[in-house]
């Protein structure tokens, strides 16, 4: 675990002077990389294609996870009605929008100003989500300074492998979660297979992702994620493998957790 | 089982090499071998050339085409719990049809498989059909004109009905009765499409302009507008089609004797002829024959037509020596293995007359769109695929599309996706392609197989008929496929 701790931040230099001396989870290089991709964020055939096709599975995963901890869906049209939900690292809002459309009160959080602008722009296309979806341009640690125990659900999908201080990142996420609330994470394992499939295969050979999308050093094994969550008073309920088929552009569930995996953990009531 | 494989290969090869030399891969087969017949849909999608009318009413889903498939789709969409809040518009080009219950049977009937029946039951339309009239087929007999080969399904009457014969207008009436109870559906009759403007972007509405000047917006546009689909033209997808130079003659015929719930099909030198039961003494005729012959059969007097008809069912054709030898050898072979080779043959009925004015004909052809979906638009039924009525599969394929599309859209809405999201629409496409293409190619291959009189091919098809009768698993597979068990 070669975390780089206490790096002074360079995020949004002008706006966030106050955050300068604090530790951060935001990696400026990553931030610029994804901000540059913002024009193509909502093109299902573009670089973000795999994120679009991942939606059916990750939404089902959240639904099933919530059912497992006793959440009852009341309406077939708005199964998430009444849920306070935080989407950490929401990007252009690919996952935030459908979550809002099924009734949740969604806050999308992203450190990139450009991506939040894209997300806000795209949100205007659907009036039905104008009242229960809002975006905040902050890093999770900044956001958790002013807000605590507000959300029933925190989703951190495909973001954990892009932050610097994964421990601080998860701590901040959990801080925002109500006791007994659920945190859902999807990310990439750290091993030889995930290096070959996730970087060599996906970026260099098949080119389904732009070169440089992922940094293997930041990948994290399910065991480490689980340990870090344990340290923040969360019990892991389920870890499930995900597999992307580059021929059909579809994701499917797999018992193998060697590349992508999804994780559901629940915050304990008290320490 | 090796013999089985070889014989099946022979059938398939014979089918394939009859007219065209085709590679085995279905898609490349379509694109390569039929290159000259590929119809490139017009790419002249005009963008907003028409004057925007003020009545730009917005709907979630617009179904273009109010035939059996389109109407059922509108009803099934409105019937779904997840989709019941969606605003739906059904556009029908024709006048509003008033159904009059008539003692006389209509000459246009469909043979529904059990999944189509299930769909109609689910939307509540089947009970209206049931309270009026339908006929279950419990037994089917298929035989060849040039040899003794024959095939019977459900000879022992043990399994459930193979299909259900329902008149087109009754089916449509039953679905409309249900549809009238759905408040979320608006129906517009005499709606002739002037222009379609697809957005091709998820989240941005498509526009449809009618000849009347009315203009509508839709998040999802569904083309159920038949083989000449305007929606498909607007999509600009490649459409592979060919004509068989054949026509299907339909009529309601009276039988001399009473026969209960048996369907008959005979393969003739120049086509196929089938009788589908309506009552004990009435049958619906589907006679596929060369266009030239069909035109003659439409002209001649009723008596002459009935003579021709009985001839088609009863005429003994000279059995080819080669075919005969092959069949005997084959029979011996199976006797050695002690498999049952004889089947009881029920004598086909003879025809006494036809119901006045029920004689009609329609051209036969094959067509298939290479894609069924694009962002915010989907094709169902004949707009996506058109088959020969040889196995009565056309409307069943359409109803299969409806079932899957409704499921996929409900899932999309339940997962918070926009209704035109391609992630989900592609799911519909891939599920249906996997079922439709093999079914259509089998029907096409059968059609080609039975258009020929060359000995080796007759031998092959005779062996094929005989084999399927003897080998239970193979027969069960055929019966299941025809009944649509592998539908979903």
Tab-separated table of N, CA and C in Angstrom, chain A residues 12 15 31 34-42 90-94 96-97 108-125 133-138:
chain	number	residue	atom	x	y	z
A	12	UNK	N	-8.610	22.715	-8.109
A	12	UNK	CA	-9.348	23.966	-8.199
A	12	UNK	C	-8.619	25.080	-7.434
A	15	UNK	N	-10.364	28.367	-6.453
A	15	UNK	CA	-11.546	28.334	-5.603
A	15	UNK	C	-11.241	27.840	-4.189
A	31	UNK	N	-7.852	14.040	-12.412
A	31	UNK	CA	-8.902	15.038	-12.563
A	31	UNK	C	-8.865	15.660	-13.954
A	34	UNK	N	-9.926	13.137	-16.786
A	34	UNK	CA	-11.351	12.906	-16.990
A	34	UNK	C	-12.092	14.176	-17.401
A	35	UNK	N	-11.589	15.306	-16.937
A	35	UNK	CA	-12.222	16.555	-17.359
A	35	UNK	C	-12.090	16.728	-18.868
A	36	UNK	N	-10.961	16.264	-19.416
A	36	UNK	CA	-10.749	16.383	-20.855
A	36	UNK	C	-11.685	15.482	-21.666
A	37	UNK	N	-12.200	14.459	-20.998
A	37	UNK	CA	-13.089	13.535	-21.711
A	37	UNK	C	-14.544	13.983	-21.659
A	38	UNK	N	-14.781	15.153	-21.046
A	38	UNK	CA	-16.156	15.496	-20.705
A	38	UNK	C	-17.064	15.631	-21.906
A	39	UNK	N	-16.530	16.033	-23.071
A	39	UNK	CA	-17.394	16.250	-24.230
A	39	UNK	C	-18.089	14.964	-24.671
A	40	UNK	N	-17.403	13.850	-24.439
A	40	UNK	CA	-17.927	12.589	-24.931
A	40	UNK	C	-18.605	11.765	-23.841
A	41	UNK	N	-18.817	12.412	-22.683
A	41	UNK	CA	-19.246	11.657	-21.513
A	41	UNK	C	-20.586	10.950	-21.724
A	42	UNK	N	-21.508	11.600	-22.413
A	42	UNK	CA	-22.858	11.044	-22.574
A	42	UNK	C	-23.050	10.300	-23.883
A	90	UNK	N	-19.408	11.279	-9.301
A	90	UNK	CA	-20.534	11.050	-10.222
A	90	UNK	C	-20.178	11.334	-11.672
A	91	UNK	N	-19.071	12.049	-11.899
A	91	UNK	CA	-18.697	12.372	-13.275
A	91	UNK	C	-19.785	13.170	-13.954
A	92	UNK	N	-20.150	12.752	-15.173
A	92	UNK	CA	-21.198	13.451	-15.921
A	92	UNK	C	-22.599	13.062	-15.510
A	93	UNK	N	-22.719	12.191	-14.517
A	93	UNK	CA	-24.042	11.827	-14.002
A	93	UNK	C	-24.643	10.579	-14.621
A	94	UNK	N	-23.789	9.716	-15.185
A	94	UNK	CA	-24.305	8.513	-15.867
A	94	UNK	C	-25.096	7.631	-14.905
A	96	UNK	N	-26.018	8.825	-11.627
A	96	UNK	CA	-26.884	9.674	-10.788
A	96	UNK	C	-28.277	9.833	-11.388
A	97	UNK	N	-28.330	10.035	-12.712
A	97	UNK	CA	-29.625	10.289	-13.358
A	97	UNK	C	-30.601	9.135	-13.205
A	108	UNK	N	-25.070	14.326	-6.447
A	108	UNK	CA	-23.904	13.866	-7.193
A	108	UNK	C	-22.707	14.719	-6.810
A	109	UNK	N	-21.627	14.053	-6.485
A	109	UNK	CA	-20.452	14.757	-5.984
A	109	UNK	C	-19.285	14.488	-6.920
A	110	UNK	N	-18.622	15.544	-7.397
A	110	UNK	CA	-17.430	15.298	-8.202
A	110	UNK	C	-16.457	16.450	-8.051
A	111	UNK	N	-15.159	16.119	-8.063
A	111	UNK	CA	-14.128	17.128	-7.869
A	111	UNK	C	-13.868	17.920	-9.141
A	112	UNK	N	-14.378	17.425	-10.270
A	112	UNK	CA	-14.119	18.125	-11.525
A	112	UNK	C	-15.233	19.120	-11.847
A	113	UNK	N	-14.826	20.365	-12.015
A	113	UNK	CA	-15.785	21.419	-12.309
A	113	UNK	C	-16.422	21.182	-13.682
A	114	UNK	N	-15.590	20.751	-14.642
A	114	UNK	CA	-16.082	20.534	-16.003
A	114	UNK	C	-17.146	19.448	-16.036
A	115	UNK	N	-16.869	18.354	-15.299
A	115	UNK	CA	-17.811	17.240	-15.323
A	115	UNK	C	-19.124	17.599	-14.638
A	116	UNK	N	-19.053	18.344	-13.566
A	116	UNK	CA	-20.285	18.765	-12.890
A	116	UNK	C	-21.090	19.677	-13.817
A	117	UNK	N	-20.377	20.497	-14.612
A	117	UNK	CA	-21.076	21.350	-15.575
A	117	UNK	C	-21.781	20.507	-16.627
A	118	UNK	N	-21.085	19.470	-17.101
A	118	UNK	CA	-21.689	18.554	-18.078
A	118	UNK	C	-22.913	17.887	-17.469
A	119	UNK	N	-22.764	17.439	-16.232
A	119	UNK	CA	-23.863	16.747	-15.551
A	119	UNK	C	-25.069	17.669	-15.411
A	120	UNK	N	-24.821	18.909	-15.020
A	120	UNK	CA	-25.922	19.862	-14.865
A	120	UNK	C	-26.600	20.162	-16.194
A	121	UNK	N	-25.781	20.233	-17.231
A	121	UNK	CA	-26.315	20.506	-18.566
A	121	UNK	C	-27.216	19.352	-19.014
A	122	UNK	N	-26.734	18.129	-18.817
A	122	UNK	CA	-27.477	16.958	-19.279
A	122	UNK	C	-28.762	16.743	-18.490
A	123	UNK	N	-28.721	17.145	-17.229
A	123	UNK	CA	-29.885	16.987	-16.353
A	123	UNK	C	-31.094	17.741	-16.909
A	124	UNK	N	-30.821	18.835	-17.610
A	124	UNK	CA	-31.912	19.671	-18.126
A	124	UNK	C	-32.762	18.945	-19.160
A	125	UNK	N	-32.192	17.890	-19.772
A	125	UNK	CA	-32.935	17.170	-20.805
A	125	UNK	C	-34.143	16.428	-20.245
A	133	UNK	N	-32.497	15.826	-8.025
A	133	UNK	CA	-31.093	15.558	-8.361
A	133	UNK	C	-30.332	16.863	-8.331
A	134	UNK	N	-29.244	16.881	-7.554
A	134	UNK	CA	-28.394	18.075	-7.568
A	134	UNK	C	-26.939	17.653	-7.556
A	135	UNK	N	-26.116	18.504	-8.126
A	135	UNK	CA	-24.697	18.184	-8.202
A	135	UNK	C	-23.889	19.168	-7.368
A	136	UNK	N	-22.817	18.662	-6.746
A	136	UNK	CA	-21.943	19.503	-5.935
A	136	UNK	C	-20.512	19.311	-6.426
A	137	UNK	N	-19.833	20.409	-6.679
A	137	UNK	CA	-18.461	20.328	-7.150
A	137	UNK	C	-17.492	20.397	-5.964
A	138	UNK	N	-17.315	19.259	-5.302
A	138	UNK	CA	-16.414	19.187	-4.158
A	138	UNK	C	-15.802	17.806	-4.096
